[in-house]
Structure formats: structure tokens, C-alpha cells
């Protein structure tokens, strides 16, 4: 089960899709997933900036998607549990694949932040 979820996440991270989904909506799901995991786990503190980041990336994705939020929200909703699972595997399980995916997504999101007005001034 864990391997399949991480495989799906890896495929999403490497997919060639509209700019709204990769990386903007993907980064939104990443930060929402981190917040979800932090709220349910004693192993990761809740950081208010996670929701700020998630909402900023969501806003960027919606803007890039001609202000059509439904597709973006569905994408985030579908990917969010996988991101939460990745955080659990990384933080609690010390899983090397999850750590690699976490590090890659952290880098992808940091590199994407300056590209969008909604995210360029994130903390």
C-alpha cells in the first residue's frame, strides 16, 4: 500500500500537465497535507504558515486555470491524502522514499514560489 501511494505521488511530481496543476496545485496539496498530518500527529508541530502556503499555491493554481476553482480543488482533494501519507511515512516511519519525495517537493515548491504573484512573498 505504501509503495503504491508513493508511486502515485512520484508520478504526479513528474507528470507533464497544465501549469495550474504542476507545480502550483501540487504544492497546495503538499502544504495542506503537511498541515493535515501535523494536526493529527504528535510528531510534527502545527505551523500556521502551512495553511498560508497552501492557500497561496491554491490561489495561484486557480488563477493559472482561468479562475476555474473546481478542477483545482478536485485535484488538491484527490492528492491531499497521499501527501498526508507521505508526511507520515517520512516523519513517523523514517521512510527513505518518502524523505526523497518530501525533499523533492520542498525544492519544487521553493523554486516555484517566485513565479507566481500569490506565492512570491511567502515566508
Tab-separated table of C-alpha atoms in Angstrom:
chain	number	residue	atom	x	y	z
A	1	UNK	CA	0.000	0.000	0.000
A	2	UNK	CA	2.727	2.463	0.961
A	3	UNK	CA	4.708	1.777	-2.189
A	4	UNK	CA	1.642	2.323	-4.392
A	5	UNK	CA	0.814	5.631	-2.729
A	6	UNK	CA	4.388	6.849	-3.094
A	7	UNK	CA	4.435	5.686	-6.694
A	8	UNK	CA	1.309	7.728	-7.393
A	9	UNK	CA	2.903	10.725	-5.734
A	10	UNK	CA	6.103	10.292	-7.738
A	11	UNK	CA	4.107	10.088	-10.952
A	12	UNK	CA	2.283	13.282	-10.032
A	13	UNK	CA	5.552	15.021	-9.270
A	14	UNK	CA	6.942	14.133	-12.691
A	15	UNK	CA	3.832	14.453	-14.837
A	16	UNK	CA	3.680	16.901	-17.708
A	17	UNK	CA	0.386	18.708	-17.150
A	18	UNK	CA	-1.031	22.216	-17.223
A	19	UNK	CA	0.891	24.841	-15.287
A	20	UNK	CA	-2.029	25.210	-12.900
A	21	UNK	CA	-1.605	21.649	-11.668
A	22	UNK	CA	2.168	21.286	-11.694
A	23	UNK	CA	3.522	22.647	-9.553
A	24	UNK	CA	1.023	25.190	-8.167
A	25	UNK	CA	-1.854	22.844	-7.228
A	26	UNK	CA	0.611	20.106	-6.319
A	27	UNK	CA	2.338	22.473	-3.879
A	28	UNK	CA	-1.043	23.423	-2.421
A	29	UNK	CA	-1.758	19.737	-1.788
A	30	UNK	CA	1.724	19.331	-0.288
A	31	UNK	CA	1.205	22.119	2.260
A	32	UNK	CA	-2.393	21.105	3.024
A	33	UNK	CA	-1.139	17.538	3.535
A	34	UNK	CA	1.578	18.725	5.898
A	35	UNK	CA	-0.994	20.636	7.914
A	36	UNK	CA	-3.349	17.630	7.974
A	37	UNK	CA	-0.572	15.395	9.252
A	38	UNK	CA	0.599	17.917	11.853
A	39	UNK	CA	-2.943	18.261	13.212
A	40	UNK	CA	-3.270	14.510	13.666
A	41	UNK	CA	0.246	13.636	14.830
A	42	UNK	CA	2.319	14.229	17.918
A	43	UNK	CA	5.459	14.024	15.773
A	44	UNK	CA	5.105	17.217	13.723
A	45	UNK	CA	4.150	20.626	15.114
A	46	UNK	CA	1.339	22.602	13.527
A	47	UNK	CA	2.753	25.594	11.680
A	48	UNK	CA	0.316	28.403	10.770
A	49	UNK	CA	2.404	29.137	7.682
A	50	UNK	CA	1.471	25.742	6.201
A	51	UNK	CA	-2.118	26.838	5.589
A	52	UNK	CA	-0.906	30.231	4.348
A	53	UNK	CA	1.356	28.489	1.851
A	54	UNK	CA	-1.321	26.001	0.806
A	55	UNK	CA	-3.877	28.730	0.199
A	56	UNK	CA	-1.384	30.862	-1.724
A	57	UNK	CA	-0.458	27.988	-4.048
A	58	UNK	CA	-4.144	27.139	-4.481
A	59	UNK	CA	-4.851	30.760	-5.429
A	60	UNK	CA	-2.014	30.675	-7.958
A	61	UNK	CA	-3.322	27.433	-9.451
A	62	UNK	CA	-6.860	28.817	-9.715
A	63	UNK	CA	-5.528	31.962	-11.389
A	64	UNK	CA	-3.499	29.852	-13.849
A	65	UNK	CA	-6.626	27.784	-14.540
A	66	UNK	CA	-8.638	30.792	-15.777
A	67	UNK	CA	-10.194	31.193	-12.318
A	68	UNK	CA	-11.903	27.805	-12.543
A	69	UNK	CA	-11.513	26.572	-8.989
A	70	UNK	CA	-13.466	23.315	-9.333
A	71	UNK	CA	-10.744	21.428	-11.229
A	72	UNK	CA	-8.022	22.739	-8.929
A	73	UNK	CA	-9.956	21.895	-5.783
A	74	UNK	CA	-10.690	18.380	-7.081
A	75	UNK	CA	-7.000	17.835	-7.869
A	76	UNK	CA	-5.966	19.049	-4.408
A	77	UNK	CA	-8.682	16.980	-2.725
A	78	UNK	CA	-7.508	13.842	-4.556
A	79	UNK	CA	-3.793	14.375	-3.870
A	80	UNK	CA	-4.037	15.695	-0.299
A	81	UNK	CA	-4.402	12.293	1.432
A	82	UNK	CA	-1.362	10.993	-0.444
A	83	UNK	CA	0.633	13.979	0.748
A	84	UNK	CA	-0.549	13.385	4.314
A	85	UNK	CA	0.505	9.748	3.991
A	86	UNK	CA	3.905	10.834	2.648
A	87	UNK	CA	4.429	13.029	5.717
A	88	UNK	CA	3.526	10.119	7.987
A	89	UNK	CA	5.950	7.817	6.169
A	90	UNK	CA	8.653	10.480	6.289
A	91	UNK	CA	8.224	11.764	9.845
A	92	UNK	CA	6.978	8.720	11.718
A	93	UNK	CA	8.211	5.901	9.521
A	94	UNK	CA	11.592	7.392	8.558
A	95	UNK	CA	10.950	6.001	5.070
A	96	UNK	CA	13.744	6.841	2.607
A	97	UNK	CA	11.401	7.075	-0.402
A	98	UNK	CA	9.086	9.413	1.465
A	99	UNK	CA	12.036	11.529	2.552
A	100	UNK	CA	13.249	11.764	-1.037
A	101	UNK	CA	9.772	12.750	-2.259
A	102	UNK	CA	9.426	15.268	0.570
A	103	UNK	CA	12.776	16.829	-0.277
A	104	UNK	CA	11.970	16.966	-3.993
A	105	UNK	CA	8.575	18.560	-3.422
A	106	UNK	CA	10.027	21.042	-0.949
A	107	UNK	CA	12.575	22.050	-3.600
A	108	UNK	CA	9.982	22.179	-6.396
A	109	UNK	CA	7.682	24.382	-4.329
A	110	UNK	CA	10.509	26.686	-3.235
A	111	UNK	CA	11.633	27.090	-6.847
A	112	UNK	CA	8.066	27.753	-7.999
A	113	UNK	CA	7.201	30.305	-5.302
A	114	UNK	CA	8.857	33.300	-7.040
A	115	UNK	CA	6.980	32.525	-10.268
A	116	UNK	CA	3.517	33.424	-9.001
A	117	UNK	CA	2.331	36.736	-7.542
A	118	UNK	CA	0.346	34.803	-4.919
A	119	UNK	CA	3.392	32.943	-3.612
A	120	UNK	CA	6.422	35.106	-4.280
A	121	UNK	CA	6.377	36.703	-0.822
A	122	UNK	CA	5.732	33.579	1.223
A	123	UNK	CA	7.680	33.239	4.468
